[in-house]
Short mmCIF file of C-alpha atoms in Angstrom, two decimals:
data_model
loop_
_atom_site.label_atom_id
_atom_site.label_comp_id
_atom_site.label_asym_id
_atom_site.label_seq_id
_atom_site.Cartn_x
_atom_site.Cartn_y
_atom_site.Cartn_z
CA GLY J 99 292.90 64.19 157.88
CA ARG J 100 291.75 67.40 156.74
CA ALA J 101 288.65 66.94 159.49
CA THR J 102 291.37 65.54 161.50
CA ALA J 103 293.33 68.46 161.67
CA VAL J 104 290.89 70.61 162.39
CA ALA J 105 289.18 68.59 165.31
CA PHE J 106 292.88 68.69 166.84
CA ALA J 107 292.66 72.64 166.27
CA LEU J 108 289.44 72.83 168.21
CA ARG J 109 291.35 71.85 171.33
CA GLY J 110 294.27 74.39 170.82
CA TRP J 111 296.58 71.94 169.22
CA ALA J 112 299.30 72.89 166.84
CA VAL J 113 298.88 70.99 163.52
CA ALA J 114 301.86 70.21 160.77
CA LEU J 115 299.67 69.64 157.44
CA LEU J 116 301.51 67.34 155.25
CA ALA J 117 300.31 67.13 151.82
CA ARG J 118 300.99 67.10 147.68
CA SER J 119 298.58 69.63 147.29
CA GLU J 120 299.15 73.17 147.78
CA PRO J 121 295.74 74.55 147.01
CA GLY J 122 294.49 71.63 149.59
CA LEU J 123 297.44 72.48 152.15
CA GLU J 124 296.38 75.93 151.54
CA GLY J 125 292.58 75.34 152.17
CA ALA J 126 293.21 73.21 155.39
CA ARG J 127 295.55 75.68 157.40
CA GLN J 128 292.80 78.50 157.10
CA ASP J 129 290.24 75.46 158.41
CA VAL J 130 292.66 74.84 161.24
CA GLU J 131 293.71 78.62 161.78
CA THR J 132 289.79 79.70 161.84
CA ALA J 133 288.91 76.23 164.71
CA GLY J 134 291.67 78.29 166.92
CA GLY J 135 295.02 75.97 165.97
CA GLU J 136 298.43 77.04 164.48
CA ALA J 137 299.11 75.30 161.70
CA LEU J 138 302.76 74.34 159.94
CA VAL J 139 302.08 73.72 156.01
CA ILE J 140 304.37 71.09 154.31
CA THR J 141 304.32 69.77 151.14
CA VAL J 142 305.22 66.07 150.67
CA ASP J 143 304.71 63.47 149.15
CA VAL J 144 304.79 60.48 151.59
CA ALA J 145 305.76 57.75 149.38
CA ASP J 146 309.37 59.30 149.45
CA ALA J 147 310.75 58.68 152.98
CA ALA J 148 313.87 60.93 153.27
CA ALA J 149 311.24 63.62 152.62
CA VAL J 150 309.17 62.71 154.94
CA ALA J 151 311.84 62.38 157.62
CA HIS J 152 312.30 66.21 156.45
CA ALA J 153 309.17 67.00 157.65
CA ALA J 154 309.60 65.46 160.73
CA ASP J 155 312.91 67.47 161.60
CA GLN J 156 310.78 70.90 160.51
CA ILE J 157 307.82 70.25 162.71
CA VAL J 158 310.43 69.23 165.87
CA GLU J 159 312.59 72.28 164.50
CA ARG J 160 309.25 74.54 164.78
CA TRP J 161 307.70 73.10 168.20
CA GLY J 162 310.32 71.37 169.51
CA ARG J 163 308.95 67.90 170.08
CA ILE J 164 305.62 65.46 168.25
CA ASP J 165 303.08 64.59 170.43
CA VAL J 166 300.92 62.35 167.89
CA TRP J 167 301.78 61.57 164.83
CA VAL J 168 298.25 60.72 162.16
CA ASN J 169 299.72 58.60 158.93
CA ASN J 170 296.12 58.87 156.87
CA ALA J 171 297.76 59.47 153.32
CA MET J 172 295.95 56.88 151.16
CA ALA J 173 295.60 56.06 147.55
CA THR J 174 293.60 53.66 145.75
CA VAL J 175 292.83 51.87 142.01
CA PHE J 176 289.57 50.65 141.43
CA GLY J 177 289.05 47.62 139.36
CA PRO J 178 289.15 43.91 138.82
CA ALA J 179 292.63 43.33 139.82
CA ASP J 180 294.15 41.83 136.48
CA GLU J 181 292.79 44.91 134.78
CA ILE J 182 295.20 47.30 136.96
CA PRO J 183 298.77 47.88 135.49
CA PRO J 184 301.79 46.93 137.89
CA GLU J 185 302.90 50.11 138.19
CA GLU J 186 299.39 51.21 139.98
CA PHE J 187 299.77 48.48 142.47
CA LEU J 188 302.92 50.07 143.12
CA ARG J 189 301.89 53.50 143.83
CA VAL J 190 299.09 52.30 146.16
CA THR J 191 301.30 51.16 148.04
CA GLN J 192 304.05 53.54 148.23
CA VAL J 193 301.53 55.97 149.61
CA THR J 194 299.06 53.82 151.52
CA TYR J 195 301.40 51.17 152.70
CA LEU J 196 304.90 52.75 152.96
CA GLY J 197 303.64 56.27 153.64
CA ALA J 198 302.69 54.91 156.83
CA VAL J 199 305.92 53.13 157.33
CA HIS J 200 307.99 56.39 156.29
CA GLY J 201 305.61 58.67 158.62
CA SER J 202 306.02 55.65 161.44
CA ILE J 203 309.78 55.86 161.65
CA ALA J 204 309.91 59.59 161.05
CA ALA J 205 308.05 60.21 164.01
CA LEU J 206 309.07 57.50 166.28
CA LYS J 207 312.92 59.25 165.97
CA HIS J 208 311.90 62.05 167.73
CA MET J 209 309.79 60.56 170.21
CA ARG J 210 311.82 58.46 171.41
CA ARG J 211 313.94 61.36 172.69
CA ASN J 212 311.29 62.19 175.42
CA ASP J 213 309.75 57.93 175.31
CA ARG J 214 306.50 59.72 175.25
CA GLY J 215 303.92 60.04 172.03
CA VAL J 216 301.68 58.46 170.07
CA ILE J 217 301.50 57.13 166.41
CA ILE J 218 297.95 56.13 164.85
CA GLN J 219 297.57 54.54 161.89
CA VAL J 220 294.49 55.23 160.25
CA GLY J 221 292.91 51.95 158.72
CA SER J 222 289.51 50.52 157.54
CA ALA J 223 287.48 47.62 157.59
CA LEU J 224 289.23 46.50 154.40
CA SER J 225 292.73 45.32 156.48
CA TYR J 226 290.64 42.45 157.94
CA ARG J 227 288.02 41.53 155.06
CA ALA J 228 288.97 42.20 151.52
CA ILE J 229 286.19 43.47 148.94
CA PRO J 230 286.30 42.87 145.06
CA LEU J 231 287.29 45.86 143.34
CA GLN J 232 290.46 47.03 145.73
CA ALA J 233 292.79 44.75 145.55
CA PRO J 234 295.63 47.43 145.91
CA TYR J 235 294.13 48.99 148.61
CA CYS J 236 292.86 46.21 150.35
CA GLY J 237 296.62 44.63 149.91
CA ALA J 238 298.18 47.86 151.38
CA LYS J 239 295.63 48.08 154.51
CA PHE J 240 296.68 44.60 155.33
CA ALA J 241 300.15 45.80 155.24
CA LEU J 242 299.83 47.90 157.38
CA ARG J 243 298.18 46.39 160.12
CA GLY J 244 301.05 43.59 159.99
CA PHE J 245 303.64 46.38 160.03
CA THR J 246 301.88 47.82 162.91
CA ASP J 247 301.64 45.23 165.04
CA SER J 248 305.26 44.17 164.12
CA LEU J 249 306.54 47.56 165.40
CA ARG J 250 304.56 47.49 168.67
CA CYS J 251 306.05 44.14 169.80
CA GLU J 252 309.25 45.75 169.25
CA LEU J 253 308.10 48.83 171.38
CA ARG J 254 307.12 46.98 173.96
CA ARG J 255 310.37 44.56 173.96
CA GLN J 256 312.04 47.73 174.70
CA GLY J 257 309.70 49.29 177.45
CA SER J 258 309.17 51.90 175.36
CA ARG J 259 306.26 54.47 176.23
CA VAL J 260 305.03 55.25 172.54
CA ALA J 261 301.83 53.82 172.29
CA LEU J 262 300.58 52.97 168.62
CA THR J 263 297.29 52.63 167.56
CA MET J 264 295.09 51.40 164.59
CA VAL J 265 291.80 52.92 164.05
CA GLN J 266 289.73 50.81 161.87
CA LEU J 267 287.02 52.86 159.23
CA PRO J 268 283.79 52.30 157.64
CA ALA J 269 282.98 54.44 154.65
CA VAL J 270 283.89 58.20 155.01
CA ASN J 271 282.17 60.65 153.04
CA THR J 272 285.74 62.25 151.78
CA PRO J 273 286.68 63.51 148.12
CA GLN J 274 288.40 60.04 147.65
CA PHE J 275 285.44 58.95 145.22
CA ASP J 276 285.92 61.67 142.86
CA TRP J 277 289.68 61.62 142.24
CA SER J 278 290.76 57.71 142.59
CA ARG J 279 291.40 55.85 139.23
CA THR J 280 288.88 53.42 138.07
CA HIS J 281 289.41 50.93 135.19
CA LEU J 282 285.34 50.79 134.89
CA PRO J 283 282.94 53.04 132.88
CA HIS J 284 282.13 54.62 136.06
CA ARG J 285 283.66 55.96 139.16
CA HIS J 286 283.13 53.78 142.44
CA ARG J 287 280.95 54.80 145.12
CA PRO J 288 281.15 53.53 149.17
CA VAL J 289 279.40 50.71 150.08
CA GLY J 290 277.43 50.17 153.69
CA GLN J 291 276.79 52.73 156.07
CA VAL J 292 278.35 56.26 155.20
CA TYR J 293 280.16 58.62 157.70
CA GLN J 294 280.77 62.32 157.60
CA PRO J 295 284.53 62.60 158.20
CA GLU J 296 284.13 65.21 161.17
CA ALA J 297 282.45 62.07 162.63
CA VAL J 298 285.69 59.92 162.01
CA ALA J 299 288.12 62.58 163.51
CA GLU J 300 286.32 62.90 166.53
CA LYS J 301 287.08 59.59 167.50
CA ILE J 302 290.82 59.63 165.78
CA VAL J 303 291.42 62.55 168.29
CA ARG J 304 290.15 60.17 171.28
CA ALA J 305 292.44 57.30 169.98
CA ALA J 306 295.21 60.06 170.12
CA THR J 307 294.26 60.60 174.03
CA SER J 308 292.77 57.66 175.40
CA GLY J 309 295.81 55.14 173.34
CA PRO J 310 293.81 51.62 172.84
CA ARG J 311 295.36 49.20 170.70
CA GLU J 312 292.66 49.57 168.08
CA MET J 313 289.51 50.79 167.76
CA TRP J 314 286.40 49.85 165.36
CA LEU J 315 284.24 52.79 163.68
CA GLY J 316 280.84 51.60 162.99
CA TRP J 317 278.48 48.64 163.11
CA THR J 318 279.97 48.13 159.46
CA THR J 319 283.20 47.40 160.55
CA ILE J 320 282.74 45.07 163.36
CA GLN J 321 280.30 43.12 161.08
CA ALA J 322 283.17 42.77 158.29
CA ILE J 323 286.31 41.63 161.22
CA LEU J 324 283.82 39.44 163.39
CA GLY J 325 282.33 37.95 159.73
CA GLY J 326 285.57 37.54 158.14
CA MET J 327 287.05 35.80 161.38
CA ILE J 328 284.04 33.33 161.62
CA ALA J 329 282.78 32.44 158.10
CA PRO J 330 285.56 33.49 155.78
CA GLY J 331 284.56 31.31 152.92
CA TRP J 332 280.87 32.19 153.20
CA LEU J 333 281.95 36.05 153.55
CA ASP J 334 284.05 35.16 149.93
CA HIS J 335 280.61 33.77 148.58
CA TYR J 336 278.62 36.82 149.57
CA LEU J 337 280.71 40.08 148.87
CA ALA J 338 281.42 38.02 145.56
CA THR J 339 277.71 38.34 144.59
CA THR J 340 276.51 41.59 146.88
CA ALA J 341 279.69 43.48 146.67
CA TYR J 342 280.60 44.35 142.88
CA ASP J 343 277.94 46.31 141.33
CA PRO J 344 277.09 48.24 144.76
CA GLN J 345 280.64 49.94 144.70
CA ILE J 346 279.66 51.33 140.60
CA ALA J 347 278.12 54.61 140.99
CA LYS J 348 276.31 54.78 137.68
CA GLU J 349 275.03 57.71 137.78
CA THR J 350 278.55 59.53 137.80
CA SER J 351 280.91 60.03 134.56
CA PRO J 352 284.58 58.48 135.11
CA THR J 353 285.60 62.13 133.88
CA GLY J 354 287.44 64.36 135.50
CA PRO J 355 290.71 64.51 137.72
CA ASP J 356 292.67 61.66 139.08
CA ILE J 357 295.38 62.02 141.77
CA LEU J 358 297.55 58.73 141.76
CA PHE J 359 300.23 59.98 140.31
CA GLY J 360 299.53 63.73 141.42
CA PRO J 361 298.11 66.16 143.36
CA ILE J 362 294.92 68.23 141.76
CA SER J 363 294.96 72.02 141.50
CA GLU J 364 292.08 72.95 143.66
CA ASP J 365 290.75 72.72 146.61
CA ARG J 366 288.37 70.31 147.83
CA GLY J 367 287.70 70.46 151.31
CA ALA J 368 286.74 67.77 153.54
CA ARG J 369 283.80 66.36 152.42
CA GLY J 370 282.69 64.34 149.62
CA ARG J 371 279.39 63.83 147.33
CA PHE J 372 277.57 61.35 149.51
CA GLY J 373 276.47 63.96 152.34
CA GLN J 374 272.86 63.24 151.74
CA ILE J 375 273.30 59.89 153.02
CA ALA J 376 276.40 59.88 155.64
CA LYS J 377 275.49 60.14 159.19
CA SER J 378 276.72 62.68 161.59
CA ARG J 379 278.26 60.43 164.33
CA VAL J 380 279.69 57.34 164.39
CA ALA J 381 279.92 54.78 167.20
CA GLY J 382 283.46 53.82 168.19
CA PHE J 383 284.41 50.51 169.66
CA ASP J 384 287.54 49.11 171.74
CA PRO J 385 287.89 45.17 170.47
CA ARG J 386 288.30 44.36 173.66
CA VAL J 387 285.28 44.56 174.47
CA VAL J 388 283.59 43.36 171.35
CA ARG J 389 285.71 40.38 171.82
CA ILE J 390 284.67 39.35 175.11
CA ALA J 391 281.33 40.45 174.32
CA PHE J 392 281.41 38.12 171.21
CA SER J 393 282.94 35.55 173.16
CA THR J 394 280.50 35.85 176.08
CA VAL J 395 277.43 35.38 173.85
CA LEU J 396 278.95 31.94 171.97
CA LEU J 397 279.85 30.22 175.92
CA LEU J 398 276.34 30.98 176.54
CA ALA J 399 274.92 29.50 173.38
CA ALA J 400 276.92 26.42 173.61
CA PHE J 401 275.51 26.01 177.23
CA LEU J 402 272.21 26.61 176.09
CA VAL J 403 272.44 24.28 173.40
CA GLY J 404 274.19 21.61 176.00
CA TRP J 405 271.08 21.93 177.99
CA VAL J 406 269.11 21.63 175.68
CA ALA J 407 270.72 18.30 174.04
CA GLY J 408 270.46 17.17 178.02
CA GLU J 409 267.23 17.29 178.43
CA VAL J 410 266.27 15.97 174.63
CA MET J 411 268.82 12.63 176.22
#
């Protein structure tokens, strides 16, 4: 979210910053202004629908309209599903899923007036293919994808020109891995290829200006999504045996801040501690193109198999 705010600011946008942590908001404000943008700081918990709606009203009062709204707030709990208390499942759902719902509805109220605007849901490959030890987060991202598809249908039926886009992310090097709640002896770490937040932010800005229905970032995202579609049972077995231990950062103590129910009192910036393995560029794919290419390959393979079978017979 912070890297995305800076990416917009670099292009001269005025950016409203919504979060709970005052030190983090102040750091983000400085980043936006240094990048050449105008910043509006609003302290808010996205789980509070009324507070989010009021924040949207403040933005419109300040600048007259909302052109782009990015729903990016997330919370996660790491550990086996049956060891996570109900209140923690609830909190993750309130922030990661309902926070985006609240933001979408609040933005839509103002965008309808001008019949224009873009709402971006920051999703994840895990909104298509869930993995072990992250049941609350995966469930919330699945729910967000369902909500987004439903709202998109409603907007099209109404003839609205408000666009709704979902950007599915790979692993990103943010501080989340140091401040998420864990029920294991150690904190968690990203799996698969990891990318710097600035690389992802550039693609989010691109989605805001080009308005695709959806955008998949990184090869690992494509592999996870298509793998789940083609061989979900095999992938269940594969992830059960290969995706558990690699998520556990054995070199790191679990002690430290936890932001599930409240913010930390310091500014951590946009990047996490996995910079040495994080890539600075990420490929963005329109899933329509991916599906066409994949279908073409399958049809070609089917044709070749049929041809070979005919020759043999």
